[in-house]
Coordinates of C-alpha atoms and ligand atoms in Angstrom, one line a residue:
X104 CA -29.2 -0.4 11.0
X105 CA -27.4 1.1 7.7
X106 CA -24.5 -1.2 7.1
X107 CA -22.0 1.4 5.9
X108 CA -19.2 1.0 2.9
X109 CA -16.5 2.6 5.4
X110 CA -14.4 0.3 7.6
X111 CA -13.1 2.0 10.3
X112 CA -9.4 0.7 12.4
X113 CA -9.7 0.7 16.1
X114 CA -6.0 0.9 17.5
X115 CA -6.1 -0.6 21.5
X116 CA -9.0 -2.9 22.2
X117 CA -9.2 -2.3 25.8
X118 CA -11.9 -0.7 28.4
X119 CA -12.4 2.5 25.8
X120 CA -11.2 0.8 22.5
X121 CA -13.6 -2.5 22.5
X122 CA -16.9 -0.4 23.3
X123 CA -16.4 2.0 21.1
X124 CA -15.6 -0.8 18.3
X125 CA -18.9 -2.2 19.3
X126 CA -21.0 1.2 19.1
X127 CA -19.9 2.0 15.5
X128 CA -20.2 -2.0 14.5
X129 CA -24.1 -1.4 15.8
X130 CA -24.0 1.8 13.9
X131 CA -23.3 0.1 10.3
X132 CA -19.4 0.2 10.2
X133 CA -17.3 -2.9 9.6
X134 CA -14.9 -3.2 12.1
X135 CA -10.8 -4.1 12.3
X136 CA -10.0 -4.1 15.8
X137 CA -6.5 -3.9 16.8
X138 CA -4.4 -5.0 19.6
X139 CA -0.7 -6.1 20.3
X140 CA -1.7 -8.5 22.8
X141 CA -2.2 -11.8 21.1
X142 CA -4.1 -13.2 23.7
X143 CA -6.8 -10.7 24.4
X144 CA -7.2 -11.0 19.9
X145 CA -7.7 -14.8 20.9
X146 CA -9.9 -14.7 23.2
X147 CA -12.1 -11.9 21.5
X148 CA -11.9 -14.4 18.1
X149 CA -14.0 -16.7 20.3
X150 CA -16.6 -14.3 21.9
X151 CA -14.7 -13.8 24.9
X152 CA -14.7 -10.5 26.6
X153 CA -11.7 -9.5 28.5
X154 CA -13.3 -7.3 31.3
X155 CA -16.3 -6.6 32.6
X156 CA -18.9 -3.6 31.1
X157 CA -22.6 -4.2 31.1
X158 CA -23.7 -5.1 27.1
X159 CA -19.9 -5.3 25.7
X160 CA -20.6 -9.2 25.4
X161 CA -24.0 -8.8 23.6
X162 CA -22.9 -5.6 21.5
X163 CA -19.7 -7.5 20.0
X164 CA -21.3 -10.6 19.7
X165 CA -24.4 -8.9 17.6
X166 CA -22.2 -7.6 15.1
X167 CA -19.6 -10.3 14.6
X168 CA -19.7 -10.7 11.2
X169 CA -18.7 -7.1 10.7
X170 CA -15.5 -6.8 13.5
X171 CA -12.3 -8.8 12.5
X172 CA -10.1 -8.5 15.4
X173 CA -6.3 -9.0 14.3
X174 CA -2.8 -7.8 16.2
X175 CA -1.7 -6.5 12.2
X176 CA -1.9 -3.3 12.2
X177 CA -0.3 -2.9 9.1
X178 CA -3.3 -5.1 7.8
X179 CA -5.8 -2.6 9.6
X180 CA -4.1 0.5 8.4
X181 CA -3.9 -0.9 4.7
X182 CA -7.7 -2.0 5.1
X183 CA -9.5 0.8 7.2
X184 CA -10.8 4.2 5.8
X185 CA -10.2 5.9 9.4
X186 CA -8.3 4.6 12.1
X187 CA -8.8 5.6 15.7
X188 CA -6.2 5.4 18.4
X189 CA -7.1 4.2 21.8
X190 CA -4.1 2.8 22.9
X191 CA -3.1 3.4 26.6
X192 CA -1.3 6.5 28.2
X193 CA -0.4 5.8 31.5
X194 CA 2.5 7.5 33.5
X195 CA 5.8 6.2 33.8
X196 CA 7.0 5.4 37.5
X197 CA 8.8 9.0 37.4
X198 CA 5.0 10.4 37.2
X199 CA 6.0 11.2 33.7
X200 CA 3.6 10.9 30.5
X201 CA 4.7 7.4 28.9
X202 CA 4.0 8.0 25.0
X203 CA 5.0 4.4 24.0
X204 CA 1.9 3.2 22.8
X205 CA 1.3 6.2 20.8
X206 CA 4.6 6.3 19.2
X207 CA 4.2 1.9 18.1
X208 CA 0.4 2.9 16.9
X209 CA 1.9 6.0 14.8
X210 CA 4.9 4.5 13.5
X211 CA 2.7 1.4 11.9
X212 CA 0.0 4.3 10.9
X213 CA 2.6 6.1 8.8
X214 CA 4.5 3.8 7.2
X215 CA 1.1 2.0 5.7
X216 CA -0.9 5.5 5.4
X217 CA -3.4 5.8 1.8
X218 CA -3.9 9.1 0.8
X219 CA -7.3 10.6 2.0
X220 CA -7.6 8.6 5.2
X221 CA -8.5 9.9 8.7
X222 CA -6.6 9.3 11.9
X223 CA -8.2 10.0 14.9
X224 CA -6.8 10.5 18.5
X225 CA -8.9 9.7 21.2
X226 CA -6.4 9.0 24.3
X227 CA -5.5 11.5 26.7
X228 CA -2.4 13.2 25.6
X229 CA -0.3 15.7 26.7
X230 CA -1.6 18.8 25.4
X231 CA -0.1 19.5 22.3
X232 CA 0.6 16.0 21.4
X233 CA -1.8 15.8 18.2
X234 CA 0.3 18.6 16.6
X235 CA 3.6 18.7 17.8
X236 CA 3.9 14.6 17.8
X237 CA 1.7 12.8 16.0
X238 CA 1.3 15.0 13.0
X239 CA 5.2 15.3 12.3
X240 CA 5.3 11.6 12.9
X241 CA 3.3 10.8 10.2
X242 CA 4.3 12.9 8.2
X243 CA 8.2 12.0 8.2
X244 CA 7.0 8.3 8.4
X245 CA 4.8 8.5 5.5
X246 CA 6.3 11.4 2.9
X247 CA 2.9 12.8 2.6
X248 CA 1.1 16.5 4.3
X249 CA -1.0 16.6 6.9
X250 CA -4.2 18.5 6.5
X251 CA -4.1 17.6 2.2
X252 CA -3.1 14.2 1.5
X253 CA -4.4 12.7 5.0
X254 CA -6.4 14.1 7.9
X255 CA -6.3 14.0 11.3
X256 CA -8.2 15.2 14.4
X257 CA -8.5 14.6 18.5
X258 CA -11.6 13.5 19.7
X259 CA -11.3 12.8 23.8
X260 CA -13.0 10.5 25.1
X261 CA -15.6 10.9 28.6
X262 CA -17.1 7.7 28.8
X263 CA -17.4 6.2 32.2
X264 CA -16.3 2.5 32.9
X265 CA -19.9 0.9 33.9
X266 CA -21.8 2.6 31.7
X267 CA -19.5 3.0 28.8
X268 CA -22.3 1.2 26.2
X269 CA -24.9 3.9 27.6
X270 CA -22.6 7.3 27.3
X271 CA -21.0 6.4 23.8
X272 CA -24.5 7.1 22.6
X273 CA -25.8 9.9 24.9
X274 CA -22.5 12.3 25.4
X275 CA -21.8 14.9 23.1
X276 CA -18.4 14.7 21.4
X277 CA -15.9 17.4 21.4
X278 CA -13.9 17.6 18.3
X279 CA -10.7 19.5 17.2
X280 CA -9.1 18.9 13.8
X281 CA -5.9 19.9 12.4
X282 CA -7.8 21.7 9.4
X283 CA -12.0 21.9 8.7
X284 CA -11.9 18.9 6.9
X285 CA -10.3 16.8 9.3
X286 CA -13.1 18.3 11.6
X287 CA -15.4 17.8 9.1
X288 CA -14.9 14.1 8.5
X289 CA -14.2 13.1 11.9
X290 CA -17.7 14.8 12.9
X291 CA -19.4 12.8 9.5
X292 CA -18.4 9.8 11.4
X293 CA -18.8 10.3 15.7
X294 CA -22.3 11.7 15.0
X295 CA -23.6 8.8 13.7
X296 CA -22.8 7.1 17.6
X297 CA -25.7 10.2 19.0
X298 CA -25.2 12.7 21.1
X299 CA -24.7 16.3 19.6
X300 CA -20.9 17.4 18.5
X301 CA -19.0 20.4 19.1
X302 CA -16.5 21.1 17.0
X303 CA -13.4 23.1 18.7
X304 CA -10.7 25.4 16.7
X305 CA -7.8 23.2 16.8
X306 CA -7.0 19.5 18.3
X307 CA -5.1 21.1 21.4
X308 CA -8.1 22.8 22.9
X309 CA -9.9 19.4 22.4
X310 CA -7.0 17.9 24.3
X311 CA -6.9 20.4 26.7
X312 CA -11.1 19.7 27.1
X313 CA -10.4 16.3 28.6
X314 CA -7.6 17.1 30.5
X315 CA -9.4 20.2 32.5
X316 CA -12.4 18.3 32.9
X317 CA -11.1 15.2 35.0
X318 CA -8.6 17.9 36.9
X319 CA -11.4 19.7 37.8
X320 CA -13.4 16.4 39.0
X321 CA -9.7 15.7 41.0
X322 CA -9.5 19.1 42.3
X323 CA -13.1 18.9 43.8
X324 CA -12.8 15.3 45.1
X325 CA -9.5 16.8 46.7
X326 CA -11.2 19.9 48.4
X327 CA -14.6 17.8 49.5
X328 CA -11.8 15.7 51.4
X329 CA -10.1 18.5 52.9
X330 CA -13.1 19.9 53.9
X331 CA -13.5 16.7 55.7
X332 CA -10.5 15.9 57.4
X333 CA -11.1 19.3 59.5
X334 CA -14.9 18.2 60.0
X335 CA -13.5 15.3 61.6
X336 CA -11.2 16.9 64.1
X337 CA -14.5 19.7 64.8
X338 CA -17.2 16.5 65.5
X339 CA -19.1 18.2 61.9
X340 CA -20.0 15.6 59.5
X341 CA -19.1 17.2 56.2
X342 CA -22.1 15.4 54.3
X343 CA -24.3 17.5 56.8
X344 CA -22.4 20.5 55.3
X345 CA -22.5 19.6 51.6
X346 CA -26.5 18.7 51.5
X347 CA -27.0 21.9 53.2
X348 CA -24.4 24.2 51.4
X349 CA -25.4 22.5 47.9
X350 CA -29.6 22.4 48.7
X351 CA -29.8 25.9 49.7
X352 CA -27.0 28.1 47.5
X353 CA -27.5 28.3 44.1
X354 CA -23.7 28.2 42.5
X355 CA -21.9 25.8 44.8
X356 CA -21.7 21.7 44.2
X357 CA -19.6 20.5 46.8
X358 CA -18.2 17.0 46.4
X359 CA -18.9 14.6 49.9
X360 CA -15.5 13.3 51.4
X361 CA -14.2 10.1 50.6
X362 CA -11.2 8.5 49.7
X363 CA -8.6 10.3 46.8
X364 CA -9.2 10.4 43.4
X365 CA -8.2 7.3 42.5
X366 CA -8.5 4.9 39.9
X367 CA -6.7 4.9 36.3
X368 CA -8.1 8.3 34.7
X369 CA -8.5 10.7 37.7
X370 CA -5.1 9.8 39.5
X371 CA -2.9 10.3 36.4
X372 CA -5.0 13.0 34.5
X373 CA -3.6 16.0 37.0
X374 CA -0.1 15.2 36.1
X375 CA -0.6 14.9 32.5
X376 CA -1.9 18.4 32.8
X377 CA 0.6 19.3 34.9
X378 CA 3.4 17.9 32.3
X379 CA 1.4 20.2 29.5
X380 CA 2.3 22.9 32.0
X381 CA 5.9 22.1 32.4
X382 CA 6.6 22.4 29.0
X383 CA 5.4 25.9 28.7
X384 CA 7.2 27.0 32.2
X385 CA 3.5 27.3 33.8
X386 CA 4.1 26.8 37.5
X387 CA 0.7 24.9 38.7
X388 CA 0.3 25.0 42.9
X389 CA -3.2 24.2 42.7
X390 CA -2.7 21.0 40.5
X391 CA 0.5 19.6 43.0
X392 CA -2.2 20.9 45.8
X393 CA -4.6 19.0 44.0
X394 CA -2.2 15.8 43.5
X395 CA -0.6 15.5 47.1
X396 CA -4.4 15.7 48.9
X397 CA -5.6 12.8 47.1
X398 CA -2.7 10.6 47.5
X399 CA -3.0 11.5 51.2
X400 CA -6.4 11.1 51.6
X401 CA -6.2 7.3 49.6
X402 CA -2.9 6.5 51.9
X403 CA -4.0 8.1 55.4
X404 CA -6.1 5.1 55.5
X405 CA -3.3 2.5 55.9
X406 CA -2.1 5.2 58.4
X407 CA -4.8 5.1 60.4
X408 CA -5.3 1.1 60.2
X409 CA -1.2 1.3 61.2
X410 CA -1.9 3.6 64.6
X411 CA -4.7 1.2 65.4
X412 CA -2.4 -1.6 65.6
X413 CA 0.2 0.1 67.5
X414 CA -2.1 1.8 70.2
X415 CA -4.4 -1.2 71.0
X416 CA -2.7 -4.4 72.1
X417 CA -4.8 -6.7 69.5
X418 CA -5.6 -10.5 70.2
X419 CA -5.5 -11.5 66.7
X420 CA -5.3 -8.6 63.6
X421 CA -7.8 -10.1 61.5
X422 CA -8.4 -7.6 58.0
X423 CA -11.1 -7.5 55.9
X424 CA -11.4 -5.3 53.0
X425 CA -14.7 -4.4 51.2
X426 CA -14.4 -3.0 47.6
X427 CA -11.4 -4.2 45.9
X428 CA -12.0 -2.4 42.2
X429 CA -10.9 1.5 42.0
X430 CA -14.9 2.3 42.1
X431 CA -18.0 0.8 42.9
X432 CA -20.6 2.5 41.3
X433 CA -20.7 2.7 38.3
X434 CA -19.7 -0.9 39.1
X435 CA -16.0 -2.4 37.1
X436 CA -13.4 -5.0 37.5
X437 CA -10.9 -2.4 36.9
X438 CA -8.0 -2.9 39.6
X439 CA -5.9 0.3 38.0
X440 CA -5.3 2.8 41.0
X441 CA -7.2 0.5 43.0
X442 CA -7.2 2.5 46.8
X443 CA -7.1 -1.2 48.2
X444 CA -4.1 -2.4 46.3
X445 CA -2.5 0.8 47.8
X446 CA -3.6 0.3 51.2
X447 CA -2.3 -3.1 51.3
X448 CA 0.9 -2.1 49.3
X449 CA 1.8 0.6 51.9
X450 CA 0.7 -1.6 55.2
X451 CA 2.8 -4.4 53.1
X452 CA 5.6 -2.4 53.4
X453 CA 5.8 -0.9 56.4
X454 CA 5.8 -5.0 57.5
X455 CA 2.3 -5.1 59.1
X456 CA 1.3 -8.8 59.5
X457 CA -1.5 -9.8 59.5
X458 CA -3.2 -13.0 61.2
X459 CA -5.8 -13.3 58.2
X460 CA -6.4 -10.8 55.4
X461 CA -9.8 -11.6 53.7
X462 CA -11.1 -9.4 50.7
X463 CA -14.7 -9.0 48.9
X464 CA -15.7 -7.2 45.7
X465 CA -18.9 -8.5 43.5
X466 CA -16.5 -8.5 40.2
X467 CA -13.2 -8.8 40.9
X468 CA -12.1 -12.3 40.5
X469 CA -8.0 -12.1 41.0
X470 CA -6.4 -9.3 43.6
X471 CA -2.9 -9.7 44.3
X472 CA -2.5 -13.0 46.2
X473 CA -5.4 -13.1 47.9
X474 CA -8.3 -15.7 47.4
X475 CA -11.9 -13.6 47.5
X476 CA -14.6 -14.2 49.6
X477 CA -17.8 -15.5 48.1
X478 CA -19.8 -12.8 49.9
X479 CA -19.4 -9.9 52.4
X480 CA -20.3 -12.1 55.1
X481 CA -17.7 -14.4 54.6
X482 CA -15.0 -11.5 54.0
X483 CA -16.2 -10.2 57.7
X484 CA -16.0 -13.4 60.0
X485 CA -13.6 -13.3 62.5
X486 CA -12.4 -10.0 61.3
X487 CA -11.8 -6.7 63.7
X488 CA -10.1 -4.7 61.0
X489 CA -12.7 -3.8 58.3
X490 CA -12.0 -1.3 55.5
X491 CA -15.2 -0.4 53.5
X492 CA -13.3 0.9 50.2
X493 CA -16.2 1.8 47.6
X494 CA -19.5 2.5 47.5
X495 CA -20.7 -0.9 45.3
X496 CA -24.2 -1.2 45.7
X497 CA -23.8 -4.5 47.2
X498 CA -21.5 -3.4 50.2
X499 CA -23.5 -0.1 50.6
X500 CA -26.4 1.0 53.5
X501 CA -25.9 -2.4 55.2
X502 CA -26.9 -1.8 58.6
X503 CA -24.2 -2.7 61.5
X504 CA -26.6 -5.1 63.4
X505 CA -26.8 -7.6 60.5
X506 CA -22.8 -8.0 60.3
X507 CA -22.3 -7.4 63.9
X508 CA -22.1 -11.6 64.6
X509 CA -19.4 -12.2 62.2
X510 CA -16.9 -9.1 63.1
X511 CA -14.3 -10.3 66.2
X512 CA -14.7 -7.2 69.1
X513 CA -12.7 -5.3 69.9
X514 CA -13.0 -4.1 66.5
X515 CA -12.4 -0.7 64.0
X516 CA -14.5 -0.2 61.1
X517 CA -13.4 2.5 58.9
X518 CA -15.9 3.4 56.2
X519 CA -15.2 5.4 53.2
X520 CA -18.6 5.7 51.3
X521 CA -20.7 6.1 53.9
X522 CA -21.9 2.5 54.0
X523 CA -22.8 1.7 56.8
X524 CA -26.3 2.2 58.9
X525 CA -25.5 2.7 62.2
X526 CA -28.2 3.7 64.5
X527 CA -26.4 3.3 67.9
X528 CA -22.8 2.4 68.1
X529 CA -22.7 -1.7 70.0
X530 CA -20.3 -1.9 72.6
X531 CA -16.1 -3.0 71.6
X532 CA -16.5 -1.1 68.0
X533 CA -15.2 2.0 67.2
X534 CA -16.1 3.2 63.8
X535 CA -14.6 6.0 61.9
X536 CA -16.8 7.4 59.0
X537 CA -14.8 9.7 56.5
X538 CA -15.9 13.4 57.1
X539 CA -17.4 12.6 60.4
X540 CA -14.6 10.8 62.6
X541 CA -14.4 8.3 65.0
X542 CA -17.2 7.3 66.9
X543 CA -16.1 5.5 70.2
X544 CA -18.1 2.5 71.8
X545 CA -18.6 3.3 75.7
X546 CA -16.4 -0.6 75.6
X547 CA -12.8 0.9 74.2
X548 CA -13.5 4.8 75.6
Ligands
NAD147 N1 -10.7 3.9 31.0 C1 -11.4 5.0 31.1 O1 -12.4 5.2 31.8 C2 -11.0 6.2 30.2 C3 -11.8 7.3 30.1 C4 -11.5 8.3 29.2 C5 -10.3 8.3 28.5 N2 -9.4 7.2 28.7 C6 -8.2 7.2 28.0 O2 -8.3 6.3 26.9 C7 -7.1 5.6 26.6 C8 -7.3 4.1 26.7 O3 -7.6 3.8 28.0 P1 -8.1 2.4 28.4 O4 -8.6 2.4 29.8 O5 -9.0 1.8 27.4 O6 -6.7 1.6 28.3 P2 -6.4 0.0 28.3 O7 -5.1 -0.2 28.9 O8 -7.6 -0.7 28.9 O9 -6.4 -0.3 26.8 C9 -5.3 0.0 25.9 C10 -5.1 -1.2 25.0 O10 -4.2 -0.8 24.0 C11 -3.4 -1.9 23.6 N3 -2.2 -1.4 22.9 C12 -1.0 -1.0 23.4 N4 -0.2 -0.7 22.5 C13 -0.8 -0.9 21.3 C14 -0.4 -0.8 19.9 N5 0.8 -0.3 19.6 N6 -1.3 -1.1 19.0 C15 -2.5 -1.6 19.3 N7 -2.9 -1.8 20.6 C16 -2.1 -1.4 21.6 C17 -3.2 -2.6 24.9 O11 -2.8 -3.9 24.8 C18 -4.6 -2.4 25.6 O12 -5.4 -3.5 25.3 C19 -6.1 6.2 27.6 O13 -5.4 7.3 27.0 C20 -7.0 6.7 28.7 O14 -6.4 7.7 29.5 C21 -9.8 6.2 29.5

């Protein structure tokens, strides 16, 4: 490794901020991350890493001596050469863009700004917001012109939680500067990480980039799932469909059904867009299409665990929930959008009791107010309502006769992912795979 003379300011030291700081620490820069919450900085001052992605640990603690981690971002602004934001965007409870943590990041940025330095963007934004926000920002808060005395560019980000340390170096990076030198300098710098670049003509259509590329992922995870709920009702099972569709036509990848897209990019993404759309009058049915199918498809589950209790006269409602994090594989910790927190929010709600409620993910260590099992076997005894929520390796292909002992029958087994192995259906279960339905033991029919 080169050590480099730059020092680059990472602004939000969370799941994108403290990888990246990592990849262009092992790529020669020194380091200033930043963070307004004084205990995550503590705890990074001593090695500790705040949530689980494979190599964070060993990647920060390689380069210590070149990352200072501090919550002044004054101190990192008057200190850095380039500063990149990474700070969160997540939507307000009105579904609206929340801008808070840009606006804090910018305001510091501006009033501490040296002439010649970079600022890169690299949360999703609104499209537009690079231009028509940040850049008048700065400029009012610092009395100097963007695109002359400092540059600035957006640079989205694609990584995926799980694998973050392996995409940084392998993805290529889309860039869109305010001016060529801003392109230029932010491309000097993100090139060094690998992966080849492409710069784009202006920071919007880099913003619009991210933005089109998780609302298309959305949109196909919401069509693969109404394409299932009707191969339920028909006795099709859409995988069937898909393999065959996507194995023998050349121009179609069709998603397999499973629950919405959830989690903290693909749930809010659609509405940012859809926001960007707003503000230019652009009526978007396909994107509200797109949002109301997978919130349905994430809460019909709690609906259908609801019916079950009313239509069978239960001795004992025993739940167990398999997959607590908002994905398994690539596996995270991450609980944003989490489909489980939602199914339990809603059956919460609607003042469903339960007798026991026992929950199981390999990473997750807190979830609501629940205690986790220590394995899936555990999480299953005694239990005749079983939700498989994610496709973690761990709770994946298991096959029904190992786990039959420890579920109480009658019981219901929904499964989301595909999980389970189920050769013939035992008697007093009836299991209900998404995109295939329910299959009935001869016991309950
Ligand atoms: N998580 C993903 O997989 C992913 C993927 C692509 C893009 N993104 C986007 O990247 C951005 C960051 O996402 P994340 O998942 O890392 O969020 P996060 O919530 O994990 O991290 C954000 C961090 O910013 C800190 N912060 C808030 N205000 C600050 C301020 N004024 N100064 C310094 N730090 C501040 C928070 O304390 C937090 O640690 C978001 O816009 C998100 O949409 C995320």
């Amino acid at each position: 490794m080169t050590e480099l003379k730059e020092t680059i300011a990472v602004f939000g030291l969370g799941y994108i901020g403290l990888p990246f700081t990592a990849a262009l620490a092992n790529v020669g820069y020194k380091m200033i991350g930043v963070d307004i919450d004084a205990n995550r900085i503590e705890k990074l001052k001593k090695g500790e890493v705040p949530f689980y992605e494979p190599g964070l640990k060993e990647g920060l603690d390689s380069h210590k001596d070149r990352i200072e981690y501090t919550v002044d971002s004054d101190y990192a602004v008057k200190n850095a050469d380039t500063l990149f934001l990474t700070v969160g965007t997540p939507l307000l409870e009105n579904d609206h863009p929340d801008f808070s943590q840009i606006d804090a990041s910018i305001e510091s940025i501006g009033k501490n700004i040296r002439p010649g330095q970079l600022i890169v963007l690299k949360s999703t934004v609104v499209i537009g917001t690079t231009e028509e926000r940040v850049a008048p920002m700065l400029e009012k808060f610092s009395g100097m012109k963007v695109g002359t005395d400092f540059f600035l560019a957006f640079c989205p980000e694609r990584t995926i939680e799980g694998l973050a340390l392996h995409e940084i170096y392998h993805l290529p990076k889309i860039i869109g500067g305010v001016n060529k030198e801003s392109s230029i300098k932010a491309d000097k710098i993100l090139r060094r990480l690998g992966g080849k670049t492409t710069v784009v003509s202006s920071p919007r259509v880099a913003e619009m980039c991210k933005l089109v590329d998780n609302l298309y992922r959305a949109t196909n995870i919401a069509f693969a799932n109404e394409l299932g709920m009707l191969c339920e009702k028909m006795n099709i099972d859409a995988r069937e469909v898909a393999s065959a569709v996507n194995n023998s036509y050349p121009r179609t990848t069709i998603f397999t059904p499973g629950l919405g897209a959830d989690g903290p990019c693909l749930s809010k993404d659609p509405l940012i867009f859809k926001h960007s759309a707003m503000k230019h009058n652009v009526l978007t049915p396909l994107v509200d299409g797109c949002v109301i199918q997978n919130k349905f498809s994430t809460m019909r589950i709690a609906n259908m665990v609801k019916d079950h209790i009313l239509k069978n006269n239960l001795n004992g409602k025993n739940l167990a929930i398999l997959g607590l994090a908002f994905k398994g594989f690539p596996e995270t910790d991450d609980l944003r959008g989490s489909p489980a927190k939602k199914i339990l929010d809603s059956l919460n709600k609607e003042g469903i009791k339960f007798d026991s409620v026992r929950v199981y993910d390999p990473l997750v260590k807190n979830f609501m107010n629940y205690q986790i099992s220590k394995n899936i076997y555990h999480a299953l005894e005694g239990s005749n309502i079983i939700l498989f929520l994610t496709n973690h390796p761990k709770i994946m292909n298991i096959d029904l006769d190992h786990i039959l002992d420890k579920i109480k029958k009658p019981a219901l087994i929904l499964d989301a992912w595909g999980n389970l192995n189920i050769e013939d259906l035992p008697e007093g279960i009836d299991y209900f795979r998404i995109g295939n339905g329910v299959k009935k033991s001869s016991r309950i029919n």
